[in-house]
PDB file of C-alpha atoms and ligand atoms in Angstrom:
ATOM      1  CA  MET A 302      -3.462   2.186  20.168  1.00 91.00           C
ATOM      2  CA  THR A 303      -3.028   1.501  16.783  1.00 96.00           C
ATOM      3  CA  ILE A 304       0.175   0.112  14.765  1.00 97.00           C
ATOM      4  CA  VAL A 305       0.584   0.587  11.168  1.00 98.00           C
ATOM      5  CA  ARG A 306       3.104  -1.109   9.200  1.00 98.00           C
ATOM      6  CA  ILE A 307       4.451  -0.481   5.571  1.00 98.00           C
ATOM      7  CA  LEU A 308       4.754  -3.836   3.949  1.00 98.00           C
ATOM      8  CA  GLY A 309       5.991  -2.223   0.385  1.00 99.00           C
ATOM      9  CA  ALA A 310       6.411   1.247  -0.512  1.00 99.00           C
ATOM     10  CA  ALA A 311       6.836   1.358  -3.931  1.00 99.00           C
ATOM     11  CA  ALA A 312       4.623   1.026  -6.937  1.00 98.00           C
ATOM     12  CA  GLY A 313       3.763  -1.848  -9.233  1.00 98.00           C
ATOM     13  CA  GLY A 314       7.285  -3.530 -10.246  1.00 98.00           C
ATOM     14  CA  GLY A 315       8.871  -2.651  -7.199  1.00 98.00           C
ATOM     15  CA  PHE A 316      12.408  -1.103  -6.651  1.00 98.00           C
ATOM     16  CA  PRO A 317      14.119  -2.489  -9.105  1.00 98.00           C
ATOM     17  CA  GLN A 318      11.950  -3.452 -11.485  1.00 98.00           C
ATOM     18  CA  TRP A 319      13.235  -6.415 -13.238  1.00 98.00           C
ATOM     19  CA  ASN A 320      13.436  -5.032 -16.872  1.00 97.00           C
ATOM     20  CA  CYS A 321      14.119  -1.266 -15.949  1.00 97.00           C
ATOM     21  CA  HIS A 322      17.532   0.598 -16.245  1.00 96.00           C
ATOM     22  CA  CYS A 323      16.399   4.294 -14.411  1.00 97.00           C
ATOM     23  CA  GLN A 324      19.041   5.499 -12.278  1.00 97.00           C
ATOM     24  CA  GLY A 325      17.160   4.712  -9.133  1.00 98.00           C
ATOM     25  CA  CYS A 326      16.758   0.982 -10.721  1.00 98.00           C
ATOM     26  CA  GLU A 327      20.581   0.861 -11.313  1.00 98.00           C
ATOM     27  CA  THR A 328      21.222   2.655  -8.114  1.00 98.00           C
ATOM     28  CA  SER A 329      19.588  -0.216  -5.965  1.00 98.00           C
ATOM     29  CA  ARG A 330      21.460  -2.874  -7.874  1.00 98.00           C
ATOM     30  CA  SER A 331      24.916  -2.091  -7.072  1.00 98.00           C
ATOM     31  CA  GLY A 332      23.981  -1.397  -3.200  1.00 98.00           C
ATOM     32  CA  GLY A 333      23.412   2.246  -3.130  1.00 98.00           C
ATOM     33  CA  VAL A 334      19.760   2.137  -1.923  1.00 98.00           C
ATOM     34  CA  ARG A 335      17.244  -0.610  -0.183  1.00 98.00           C
ATOM     35  CA  ALA A 336      15.142  -2.353  -2.350  1.00 98.00           C
ATOM     36  CA  LEU A 337      11.368  -1.966  -1.988  1.00 99.00           C
ATOM     37  CA  THR A 338       8.343  -4.074  -2.390  1.00 99.00           C
ATOM     38  CA  GLN A 339       5.132  -3.691  -4.016  1.00 99.00           C
ATOM     39  CA  SER A 340       2.381  -1.345  -2.473  1.00 98.00           C
ATOM     40  CA  SER A 341       0.483  -2.835   0.953  1.00 99.00           C
ATOM     41  CA  ILE A 342       0.188  -1.879   4.663  1.00 99.00           C
ATOM     42  CA  ALA A 343      -1.069  -3.725   7.339  1.00 98.00           C
ATOM     43  CA  ILE A 344      -2.392  -2.071  10.858  1.00 98.00           C
ATOM     44  CA  ARG A 345      -3.797  -3.869  14.221  1.00 97.00           C
ATOM     45  CA  SER A 346      -5.284  -2.412  17.221  1.00 91.00           C
ATOM     46  CA  ASN A 347      -4.338  -2.902  20.487  1.00 85.00           C
ATOM     47  CA  GLY A 348      -2.408  -6.274  20.300  1.00 84.00           C
ATOM     48  CA  GLY A 349      -5.323  -7.713  18.126  1.00 91.00           C
ATOM     49  CA  ASP A 350      -5.527  -9.263  14.789  1.00 94.00           C
ATOM     50  CA  TRP A 351      -3.760  -7.823  11.901  1.00 96.00           C
ATOM     51  CA  PHE A 352      -5.479  -6.370   8.735  1.00 98.00           C
ATOM     52  CA  LEU A 353      -3.682  -6.246   5.731  1.00 98.00           C
ATOM     53  CA  ILE A 354      -4.419  -3.445   3.317  1.00 98.00           C
ATOM     54  CA  ASN A 355      -3.943  -4.088  -0.462  1.00 99.00           C
ATOM     55  CA  ALA A 356      -2.339  -7.752  -1.126  1.00 99.00           C
ATOM     56  CA  SER A 357       0.940  -7.315  -3.468  1.00 98.00           C
ATOM     57  CA  PRO A 358       3.098 -10.147  -5.179  1.00 98.00           C
ATOM     58  CA  ASP A 359       5.472  -9.561  -2.593  1.00 99.00           C
ATOM     59  CA  VAL A 360       3.063 -10.410   0.189  1.00 98.00           C
ATOM     60  CA  ARG A 361       5.268 -14.112   0.871  1.00 98.00           C
ATOM     61  CA  GLN A 362       8.107 -11.918   1.660  1.00 98.00           C
ATOM     62  CA  GLN A 363       6.293  -9.283   3.671  1.00 98.00           C
ATOM     63  CA  ILE A 364       4.725 -11.909   5.874  1.00 97.00           C
ATOM     64  CA  GLU A 365       8.333 -13.532   6.532  1.00 96.00           C
ATOM     65  CA  LEU A 366      10.214  -9.856   7.693  1.00 97.00           C
ATOM     66  CA  MET A 367       6.555  -9.506   9.661  1.00 97.00           C
ATOM     67  CA  ARG A 368       7.517 -12.783  11.254  1.00 94.00           C
ATOM     68  CA  ALA A 369      11.429 -12.188  11.442  1.00 95.00           C
ATOM     69  CA  ASP A 370      10.436  -8.397  13.059  1.00 96.00           C
ATOM     70  CA  ASN A 371       8.254 -10.678  15.749  1.00 94.00           C
ATOM     71  CA  CYS A 372       5.021  -9.220  14.724  1.00 95.00           C
ATOM     72  CA  PHE A 373       3.340 -12.412  15.346  1.00 91.00           C
ATOM     73  CA  PRO A 374       4.145 -12.899  18.884  1.00 73.00           C
ATOM     74  CA  PRO A 375       3.723 -16.912  19.416  1.00 70.00           C
ATOM     75  CA  GLN A 376       2.159 -16.375  22.676  1.00 54.00           C
ATOM     76  CA  ASN A 377      -0.423 -14.303  21.214  1.00 51.00           C
ATOM     77  CA  ASN A 378      -3.530 -15.908  20.483  1.00 51.00           C
ATOM     78  CA  ASN A 379      -3.571 -14.296  17.373  1.00 56.00           C
ATOM     79  CA  CYS A 380      -4.535 -16.174  14.071  1.00 59.00           C
ATOM     80  CA  PHE A 381      -1.346 -17.074  12.898  1.00 58.00           C
ATOM     81  CA  ALA A 382      -0.067 -18.791  16.470  1.00 57.00           C
ATOM     82  CA  PRO A 383       1.002 -22.023  15.690  1.00 54.00           C
ATOM     83  CA  GLN A 384      -2.157 -23.819  17.208  1.00 55.00           C
ATOM     84  CA  ASN A 385      -4.069 -22.176  14.321  1.00 62.00           C
ATOM     85  CA  GLY A 386      -2.586 -24.417  12.013  1.00 68.00           C
ATOM     86  CA  ARG A 387      -2.458 -23.066   8.402  1.00 77.00           C
ATOM     87  CA  SER A 388      -4.842 -20.260   8.894  1.00 78.00           C
ATOM     88  CA  VAL A 389      -3.400 -16.833   7.095  1.00 86.00           C
ATOM     89  CA  PRO A 390      -1.945 -14.034   9.626  1.00 92.00           C
ATOM     90  CA  PHE A 391      -4.436 -11.331   8.697  1.00 96.00           C
ATOM     91  CA  ALA A 392      -8.292 -11.743   9.811  1.00 95.00           C
ATOM     92  CA  GLY A 393      -9.182  -9.574   7.006  1.00 97.00           C
ATOM     93  CA  ILE A 394      -7.765  -8.227   3.680  1.00 98.00           C
ATOM     94  CA  ILE A 395      -9.181  -4.721   2.207  1.00 98.00           C
ATOM     95  CA  LEU A 396      -8.676  -3.865  -1.439  1.00 98.00           C
ATOM     96  CA  THR A 397      -8.530  -0.179  -1.945  1.00 98.00           C
ATOM     97  CA  ASP A 398      -9.101  -1.232  -6.167  1.00 98.00           C
ATOM     98  CA  ALA A 399      -8.182  -4.033  -8.193  1.00 98.00           C
ATOM     99  CA  GLU A 400      -5.199  -3.021  -9.454  1.00 98.00           C
ATOM    100  CA  ILE A 401      -2.567  -5.743 -10.264  1.00 98.00           C
ATOM    101  CA  ASP A 402       0.036  -4.965  -7.572  1.00 98.00           C
ATOM    102  CA  HIS A 403      -2.636  -4.379  -5.279  1.00 98.00           C
ATOM    103  CA  THR A 404      -4.441  -7.776  -5.518  1.00 99.00           C
ATOM    104  CA  THR A 405      -1.989 -10.471  -7.150  1.00 99.00           C
ATOM    105  CA  GLY A 406      -0.779 -11.443  -3.348  1.00 98.00           C
ATOM    106  CA  LEU A 407      -4.307 -12.907  -2.812  1.00 98.00           C
ATOM    107  CA  ILE A 408      -3.380 -16.311  -4.838  1.00 98.00           C
ATOM    108  CA  LEU A 409      -0.442 -16.546  -2.943  1.00 98.00           C
ATOM    109  CA  LEU A 410      -2.376 -16.984   0.130  1.00 97.00           C
ATOM    110  CA  ARG A 411      -4.186 -19.650  -1.216  1.00 97.00           C
ATOM    111  CA  GLU A 412      -2.978 -22.369   0.931  1.00 95.00           C
ATOM    112  CA  SER A 413      -4.677 -20.617   3.802  1.00 95.00           C
ATOM    113  CA  SER A 414      -6.752 -23.101   5.738  1.00 92.00           C
ATOM    114  CA  GLN A 415     -10.005 -20.905   6.040  1.00 93.00           C
ATOM    115  CA  PRO A 416     -11.479 -18.698   3.371  1.00 96.00           C
ATOM    116  CA  LEU A 417      -9.895 -15.180   3.078  1.00 97.00           C
ATOM    117  CA  LYS A 418     -11.950 -12.284   4.616  1.00 97.00           C
ATOM    118  CA  ILE A 419     -11.744  -9.718   2.063  1.00 98.00           C
ATOM    119  CA  TYR A 420     -13.160  -6.395   2.245  1.00 98.00           C
ATOM    120  CA  SER A 421     -13.872  -4.180  -1.584  1.00 98.00           C
ATOM    121  CA  PRO A 422     -15.550  -1.993  -3.339  1.00 97.00           C
ATOM    122  CA  ASP A 423     -17.887  -3.937  -5.486  1.00 97.00           C
ATOM    123  CA  ARG A 424     -16.147  -3.020  -8.504  1.00 97.00           C
ATOM    124  CA  VAL A 425     -12.923  -4.460  -7.418  1.00 98.00           C
ATOM    125  CA  LYS A 426     -15.183  -7.806  -6.650  1.00 98.00           C
ATOM    126  CA  PHE A 427     -16.662  -7.177 -10.231  1.00 97.00           C
ATOM    127  CA  ALA A 428     -12.989  -6.807 -11.674  1.00 98.00           C
ATOM    128  CA  LEU A 429     -11.155  -9.782  -9.312  1.00 98.00           C
ATOM    129  CA  THR A 430     -14.418 -12.185 -10.722  1.00 98.00           C
ATOM    130  CA  THR A 431     -14.395 -11.669 -14.495  1.00 97.00           C
ATOM    131  CA  GLY A 432     -11.214  -9.583 -15.865  1.00 97.00           C
ATOM    132  CA  TYR A 433      -8.498 -10.613 -13.505  1.00 98.00           C
ATOM    133  CA  PRO A 434     -10.498 -13.892 -11.924  1.00 98.00           C
ATOM    134  CA  LEU A 435      -8.702 -14.146  -8.543  1.00 98.00           C
ATOM    135  CA  LEU A 436     -11.775 -14.414  -6.565  1.00 98.00           C
ATOM    136  CA  SER A 437     -13.454 -17.205  -8.732  1.00 98.00           C
ATOM    137  CA  THR A 438      -9.691 -18.838  -8.923  1.00 98.00           C
ATOM    138  CA  LEU A 439      -9.846 -18.980  -5.027  1.00 98.00           C
ATOM    139  CA  GLN A 440     -12.753 -20.653  -4.557  1.00 97.00           C
ATOM    140  CA  ASN A 441     -11.490 -23.754  -5.120  1.00 97.00           C
ATOM    141  CA  TYR A 442      -8.570 -23.445  -3.061  1.00 97.00           C
ATOM    142  CA  CYS A 443      -8.903 -21.699   0.799  1.00 96.00           C
ATOM    143  CA  GLY A 444     -12.313 -19.819  -0.623  1.00 97.00           C
ATOM    144  CA  VAL A 445     -13.392 -16.433  -0.003  1.00 98.00           C
ATOM    145  CA  ASP A 446     -15.414 -14.392   2.243  1.00 98.00           C
ATOM    146  CA  TRP A 447     -16.226 -11.540   0.394  1.00 98.00           C
ATOM    147  CA  SER A 448     -17.674  -8.271   2.549  1.00 98.00           C
ATOM    148  CA  PRO A 449     -18.768  -5.196   0.822  1.00 97.00           C
ATOM    149  CA  LEU A 450     -16.284  -2.236   1.806  1.00 96.00           C
ATOM    150  CA  ASP A 451     -19.177  -0.051   2.702  1.00 85.00           C
ATOM    151  CA  ALA A 452     -18.621   3.892   3.730  1.00 87.00           C
ATOM    152  CA  ALA A 453     -18.159   2.522   7.278  1.00 94.00           C
ATOM    153  CA  ILE A 454     -16.755  -0.797   8.536  1.00 96.00           C
ATOM    154  CA  SER A 455     -15.674  -1.867  11.947  1.00 96.00           C
ATOM    155  CA  LEU A 456     -12.730  -4.088  12.457  1.00 96.00           C
ATOM    156  CA  SER A 457     -12.294  -4.701  16.073  1.00 94.00           C
ATOM    157  CA  SER A 458     -13.781  -2.956  19.079  1.00 94.00           C
ATOM    158  CA  ASP A 459     -11.099  -0.209  18.296  1.00 95.00           C
ATOM    159  CA  LEU A 460     -10.809   0.119  14.743  1.00 97.00           C
ATOM    160  CA  GLU A 461     -13.045   1.689  12.030  1.00 97.00           C
ATOM    161  CA  VAL A 462     -12.420   2.204   8.561  1.00 98.00           C
ATOM    162  CA  GLU A 463     -14.157   4.724   6.351  1.00 98.00           C
ATOM    163  CA  SER A 464     -13.880   4.172   2.761  1.00 98.00           C
ATOM    164  CA  PHE A 465     -14.125   7.438  -0.103  1.00 97.00           C
ATOM    165  CA  ALA A 466     -14.674   7.292  -3.344  1.00 96.00           C
ATOM    166  CA  LEU A 467     -11.154   8.063  -4.788  1.00 95.00           C
ATOM    167  CA  SER A 468     -11.005   7.053  -8.623  1.00 93.00           C
ATOM    168  CA  SER A 469     -13.226   6.400 -11.496  1.00 92.00           C
ATOM    169  CA  LYS A 470     -10.178   4.804 -13.296  1.00 93.00           C
ATOM    170  CA  PRO A 471     -10.556   1.063 -14.369  1.00 95.00           C
ATOM    171  CA  PRO A 472      -7.522  -1.296 -14.296  1.00 96.00           C
ATOM    172  CA  LYS A 473      -5.950  -1.486 -17.476  1.00 95.00           C
ATOM    173  CA  TYR A 474      -7.573  -4.565 -18.132  1.00 97.00           C
ATOM    174  CA  MET A 475     -10.909  -3.455 -17.065  1.00 96.00           C
ATOM    175  CA  GLN A 476     -10.549  -0.498 -19.647  1.00 93.00           C
ATOM    176  CA  ASP A 477     -13.480  -2.100 -22.076  1.00 90.00           C
ATOM    177  CA  ALA A 478     -15.820  -3.410 -19.428  1.00 86.00           C
ATOM    178  CA  THR A 479     -16.558  -0.169 -17.644  1.00 76.00           C
ATOM    179  CA  ARG A 480     -20.340   0.826 -17.653  1.00 77.00           C
ATOM    180  CA  SER A 481     -20.370   4.525 -16.782  1.00 85.00           C
ATOM    181  CA  PRO A 482     -17.985   7.149 -15.820  1.00 84.00           C
ATOM    182  CA  ASP A 483     -19.149   7.787 -12.288  1.00 88.00           C
ATOM    183  CA  GLU A 484     -17.942   3.925 -11.375  1.00 93.00           C
ATOM    184  CA  VAL A 485     -15.881   3.612  -8.228  1.00 95.00           C
ATOM    185  CA  TRP A 486     -13.188   1.788  -8.852  1.00 96.00           C
ATOM    186  CA  GLY A 487     -10.222   3.124  -6.213  1.00 97.00           C
ATOM    187  CA  VAL A 488     -11.110   4.184  -2.680  1.00 97.00           C
ATOM    188  CA  GLY A 489      -9.032   6.088  -0.296  1.00 98.00           C
ATOM    189  CA  LEU A 490      -9.095   4.621   3.461  1.00 98.00           C
ATOM    190  CA  THR A 491      -9.357   6.893   6.637  1.00 98.00           C
ATOM    191  CA  ILE A 492      -8.632   4.543   9.569  1.00 98.00           C
ATOM    192  CA  ARG A 493      -9.842   5.781  13.260  1.00 98.00           C
ATOM    193  CA  ASP A 494      -8.731   4.115  16.534  1.00 97.00           C
ATOM    194  CA  ARG A 495     -11.641   4.668  18.818  1.00 96.00           C
ATOM    195  CA  SER A 496      -9.381   4.110  21.945  1.00 95.00           C
ATOM    196  CA  THR A 497      -7.154   6.988  21.206  1.00 96.00           C
ATOM    197  CA  GLY A 498      -9.162   9.078  18.488  1.00 97.00           C
ATOM    198  CA  LYS A 499      -6.266   9.076  16.399  1.00 98.00           C
ATOM    199  CA  THR A 500      -6.712   8.834  12.401  1.00 98.00           C
ATOM    200  CA  LEU A 501      -4.742   7.296   9.269  1.00 98.00           C
ATOM    201  CA  THR A 502      -5.793   8.327   5.741  1.00 98.00           C
ATOM    202  CA  TYR A 503      -4.459   6.107   3.099  1.00 98.00           C
ATOM    203  CA  ALA A 504      -4.633   7.131  -0.221  1.00 98.00           C
ATOM    204  CA  PRO A 505      -1.810   5.399  -2.846  1.00 98.00           C
ATOM    205  CA  GLY A 506      -3.620   6.203  -5.768  1.00 97.00           C
ATOM    206  CA  LEU A 507      -4.342   9.784  -5.529  1.00 97.00           C
ATOM    207  CA  ALA A 508      -5.559  11.538  -8.955  1.00 95.00           C
ATOM    208  CA  GLU A 509      -6.200  15.167  -7.760  1.00 95.00           C
ATOM    209  CA  ILE A 510      -6.663  16.806  -4.057  1.00 97.00           C
ATOM    210  CA  ASP A 511      -9.506  19.213  -4.042  1.00 96.00           C
ATOM    211  CA  GLU A 512     -11.483  21.047  -0.942  1.00 97.00           C
ATOM    212  CA  ALA A 513     -12.819  17.843   0.434  1.00 97.00           C
ATOM    213  CA  MET A 514      -9.691  15.909   0.286  1.00 98.00           C
ATOM    214  CA  GLN A 515      -8.038  18.698   1.969  1.00 98.00           C
ATOM    215  CA  ARG A 516     -10.161  19.006   4.748  1.00 98.00           C
ATOM    216  CA  ARG A 517      -9.563  15.052   4.983  1.00 98.00           C
ATOM    217  CA  LEU A 518      -5.812  15.556   5.126  1.00 98.00           C
ATOM    218  CA  ASN A 519      -5.664  17.856   7.429  1.00 98.00           C
ATOM    219  CA  ALA A 520      -7.642  16.547   9.743  1.00 98.00           C
ATOM    220  CA  SER A 521      -5.824  13.413  10.214  1.00 98.00           C
ATOM    221  CA  ASP A 522      -2.801  12.541  12.262  1.00 98.00           C
ATOM    222  CA  CYS A 523      -0.841  10.883   9.833  1.00 98.00           C
ATOM    223  CA  ILE A 524      -1.485  10.644   6.232  1.00 98.00           C
ATOM    224  CA  LEU A 525       0.437   7.908   3.556  1.00 98.00           C
ATOM    225  CA  ILE A 526      -0.513   9.443   0.173  1.00 98.00           C
ATOM    226  CA  ASP A 527       0.342   8.423  -3.191  1.00 98.00           C
ATOM    227  CA  GLY A 528       4.081   9.125  -4.266  1.00 98.00           C
ATOM    228  CA  THR A 529       4.185   7.476  -7.502  1.00 98.00           C
ATOM    229  CA  PHE A 530       5.629  10.122  -9.686  1.00 98.00           C
ATOM    230  CA  TRP A 531       7.810  13.064  -9.536  1.00 98.00           C
ATOM    231  CA  THR A 532       6.493  14.655 -12.703  1.00 98.00           C
ATOM    232  CA  ASN A 533       3.601  14.274 -14.881  1.00 98.00           C
ATOM    233  CA  ASP A 534       5.526  12.831 -17.967  1.00 97.00           C
ATOM    234  CA  GLU A 535       8.270  10.645 -16.137  1.00 98.00           C
ATOM    235  CA  LEU A 536       7.386   7.401 -17.974  1.00 98.00           C
ATOM    236  CA  PRO A 537       6.692   9.159 -21.525  1.00 98.00           C
ATOM    237  CA  ALA A 538      10.350  10.913 -21.026  1.00 97.00           C
ATOM    238  CA  LEU A 539      12.391   7.890 -19.971  1.00 95.00           C
ATOM    239  CA  GLY A 540      10.611   6.390 -23.484  1.00 95.00           C
ATOM    240  CA  VAL A 541       8.924   3.410 -21.407  1.00 93.00           C
ATOM    241  CA  SER A 542       5.474   4.654 -21.569  1.00 94.00           C
ATOM    242  CA  SER A 543       3.109   6.823 -23.112  1.00 95.00           C
ATOM    243  CA  ARG A 544       0.798   7.488 -20.276  1.00 96.00           C
ATOM    244  CA  SER A 545       1.220  10.680 -18.161  1.00 97.00           C
ATOM    245  CA  ALA A 546       1.155  10.007 -14.548  1.00 97.00           C
ATOM    246  CA  ARG A 547      -2.427  11.723 -14.479  1.00 96.00           C
ATOM    247  CA  GLN A 548      -3.898   9.665 -16.948  1.00 95.00           C
ATOM    248  CA  MET A 549      -3.050   6.758 -14.722  1.00 95.00           C
ATOM    249  CA  GLY A 550      -4.849   8.550 -11.753  1.00 95.00           C
ATOM    250  CA  HIS A 551      -1.635   9.613 -10.212  1.00 97.00           C
ATOM    251  CA  LEU A 552      -1.326  13.481  -9.349  1.00 98.00           C
ATOM    252  CA  PRO A 553       3.097  14.120  -9.705  1.00 98.00           C
ATOM    253  CA  LEU A 554       4.498  15.372  -6.501  1.00 98.00           C
ATOM    254  CA  SER A 555       6.390  18.527  -8.505  1.00 98.00           C
ATOM    255  CA  GLY A 556       5.110  21.299 -10.242  1.00 95.00           C
ATOM    256  CA  GLU A 557       2.624  23.958 -10.277  1.00 93.00           C
ATOM    257  CA  GLY A 558      -0.615  22.055  -8.792  1.00 93.00           C
ATOM    258  CA  GLY A 559       1.592  19.031  -7.698  1.00 97.00           C
ATOM    259  CA  SER A 560       1.099  17.181  -4.725  1.00 98.00           C
ATOM    260  CA  LEU A 561       4.333  18.595  -2.818  1.00 98.00           C
ATOM    261  CA  GLN A 562       2.774  21.612  -2.952  1.00 97.00           C
ATOM    262  CA  GLU A 563      -0.641  20.870  -1.850  1.00 97.00           C
ATOM    263  CA  LEU A 564       1.048  18.344   1.242  1.00 98.00           C
ATOM    264  CA  ALA A 565       3.462  21.262   2.182  1.00 97.00           C
ATOM    265  CA  ARG A 566       0.445  23.491   3.005  1.00 97.00           C
ATOM    266  CA  LEU A 567      -1.328  20.974   5.469  1.00 97.00           C
ATOM    267  CA  THR A 568      -0.983  20.822   9.085  1.00 97.00           C
ATOM    268  CA  THR A 569      -0.923  17.080   9.558  1.00 98.00           C
ATOM    269  CA  PRO A 570       1.733  16.031  12.031  1.00 98.00           C
ATOM    270  CA  ARG A 571       2.882  13.134   9.640  1.00 98.00           C
ATOM    271  CA  LYS A 572       3.537  12.926   6.217  1.00 98.00           C
ATOM    272  CA  MET A 573       4.032  10.105   4.147  1.00 98.00           C
ATOM    273  CA  LEU A 574       4.718   8.941   0.523  1.00 99.00           C
ATOM    274  CA  VAL A 575       4.080   5.540  -0.338  1.00 99.00           C
ATOM    275  CA  HIS A 576       3.328   3.415  -3.980  1.00 98.00           C
ATOM    276  CA  ILE A 577       6.895   5.520  -5.030  1.00 99.00           C
ATOM    277  CA  ASN A 578       7.224   4.168  -8.677  1.00 98.00           C
ATOM    278  CA  ASN A 579      10.914   2.980  -9.128  1.00 98.00           C
ATOM    279  CA  THR A 580      11.422   5.832 -11.677  1.00 98.00           C
ATOM    280  CA  ASN A 581      10.691   8.214  -9.095  1.00 98.00           C
ATOM    281  CA  PRO A 582      13.947  10.163  -8.626  1.00 98.00           C
ATOM    282  CA  ILE A 583      13.085  10.965  -4.945  1.00 98.00           C
ATOM    283  CA  LEU A 584      14.195   7.465  -4.217  1.00 98.00           C
ATOM    284  CA  ILE A 585      18.014   7.945  -5.519  1.00 98.00           C
ATOM    285  CA  PRO A 586      19.943   8.926  -1.862  1.00 98.00           C
ATOM    286  CA  ASN A 587      20.735  12.591  -1.723  1.00 97.00           C
ATOM    287  CA  SER A 588      18.932  13.835  -4.995  1.00 98.00           C
ATOM    288  CA  ALA A 589      17.597  17.279  -5.096  1.00 98.00           C
ATOM    289  CA  GLN A 590      14.420  15.727  -5.776  1.00 98.00           C
ATOM    290  CA  GLN A 591      14.517  13.232  -2.110  1.00 98.00           C
ATOM    291  CA  GLN A 592      15.873  16.859  -0.645  1.00 98.00           C
ATOM    292  CA  ALA A 593      13.010  18.894  -1.904  1.00 98.00           C
ATOM    293  CA  VAL A 594      10.594  16.270  -0.203  1.00 98.00           C
ATOM    294  CA  GLY A 595      12.360  16.486   3.003  1.00 98.00           C
ATOM    295  CA  ILE A 596      12.359  20.153   3.211  1.00 98.00           C
ATOM    296  CA  GLN A 597       8.881  20.514   3.341  1.00 97.00           C
ATOM    297  CA  GLY A 598       8.326  17.956   6.002  1.00 97.00           C
ATOM    298  CA  VAL A 599       7.259  14.882   3.930  1.00 98.00           C
ATOM    299  CA  GLU A 600       8.612  11.347   4.558  1.00 98.00           C
ATOM    300  CA  ILE A 601       9.322   8.920   2.218  1.00 98.00           C
ATOM    301  CA  GLY A 602       8.100   5.638   3.030  1.00 98.00           C
ATOM    302  CA  CYS A 603       9.926   2.589   3.688  1.00 98.00           C
ATOM    303  CA  ASP A 604       9.119  -1.236   3.502  1.00 98.00           C
ATOM    304  CA  GLY A 605       8.968  -2.390   7.323  1.00 98.00           C
ATOM    305  CA  LEU A 606       8.703   0.871   8.806  1.00 98.00           C
ATOM    306  CA  MET A 607       6.520   0.725  11.821  1.00 98.00           C
ATOM    307  CA  PHE A 608       4.886   3.489  13.734  1.00 98.00           C
ATOM    308  CA  GLU A 609       2.011   4.117  16.422  1.00 96.00           C
ATOM    309  CA  LEU A 610      -1.245   6.062  15.172  1.00 94.00           C
TER     310      LEU A 610
HETATM  311  C1  MLT B1328      -1.887   1.890 -11.084  1.00 51.01           C
HETATM  312  O1  MLT B1328      -1.058   2.159  -9.601  1.00 51.01           O
HETATM  313  O2  MLT B1328      -1.589   3.068 -11.653  1.00 51.01           O
HETATM  314  C2  MLT B1328      -1.220   0.386 -11.689  1.00 51.01           C
HETATM  315  O3  MLT B1328      -0.902  -0.406 -10.457  1.00 51.01           O
HETATM  316  C3  MLT B1328      -0.371   0.767 -12.557  1.00 51.01           C
HETATM  317  C4  MLT B1328      -0.138  -0.802 -13.073  1.00 51.01           C
HETATM  318  O4  MLT B1328      -1.032  -1.357 -14.110  1.00 51.01           O
HETATM  319  O5  MLT B1328       0.933  -1.617 -12.852  1.00 51.01           O
HETATM  320 MN1   MN B1329      -0.149   0.483  -8.086  1.00 51.01          MN
HETATM  321 ZN1   ZN B1330      13.364   1.544 -12.653  1.00 51.01          ZN
END
């Protein structure tokens, strides 16, 4: 049995975002809705080690919350047990892309007494050793033990991870360093528990749902899906950015061809949104948009949510 934990359900900036005054952020500040940390999940199979999937700038707080929730029982011989000194509580870290909100947490783990075991696509390593050289920087701290995130990797005897290309959009800081339009800058993951046969598909940056993706989602027992924006022009309409949701590589939830319509058609038992931007009205309690999501049988992810796969 695999345990999945949402460490952070918000997109980059978190909820509320430090400089944002949208309705959701102000509601959160006044205590009307719980704050959310930035995008990350963790998984563990059968009482074994935890694996971190994406390392957000809020990872320190997220680890402390895991500890408070007894995710690291001291009697358990995991890598966070006191006898293992100041190591890192994750046996491995998987990066789906090189975006700032999914990688900045790596630098906060530099106090580890062991090299960080990191799996990522090749382009992500390139970004993190050039445009945003976190991996190079870590060499003089804890060190990094990097492995390619090949099509399929085995994390433990029970846990298998398949990665599939999702995005050819580089992070903004690498936009001038791309060589070809087919480069894979972002992947999704299908995590399979071999002992139960159950699967989870994680896709925090989803630009489109084509037929192959539809099949993959339908074949999963649970999906954690890009819930960044409600509308395509969400940021331009608020006057805070010129880039549309689609230009940023995020299929908006609403409207014709939006992801909510697609998600409603899927027979997947559990469908949940993650990587939710603070401007997304689904975060506002009882908003029409939040209700619309619920009516379609789609859950809105929140920090600390744990479930069995
Ligand atoms: C994204 O998810 O598109 C990025 O994290 C946006 C950003 O640069 O913050
Ligand atoms: Mn992001
Ligand atoms: Zn906001």
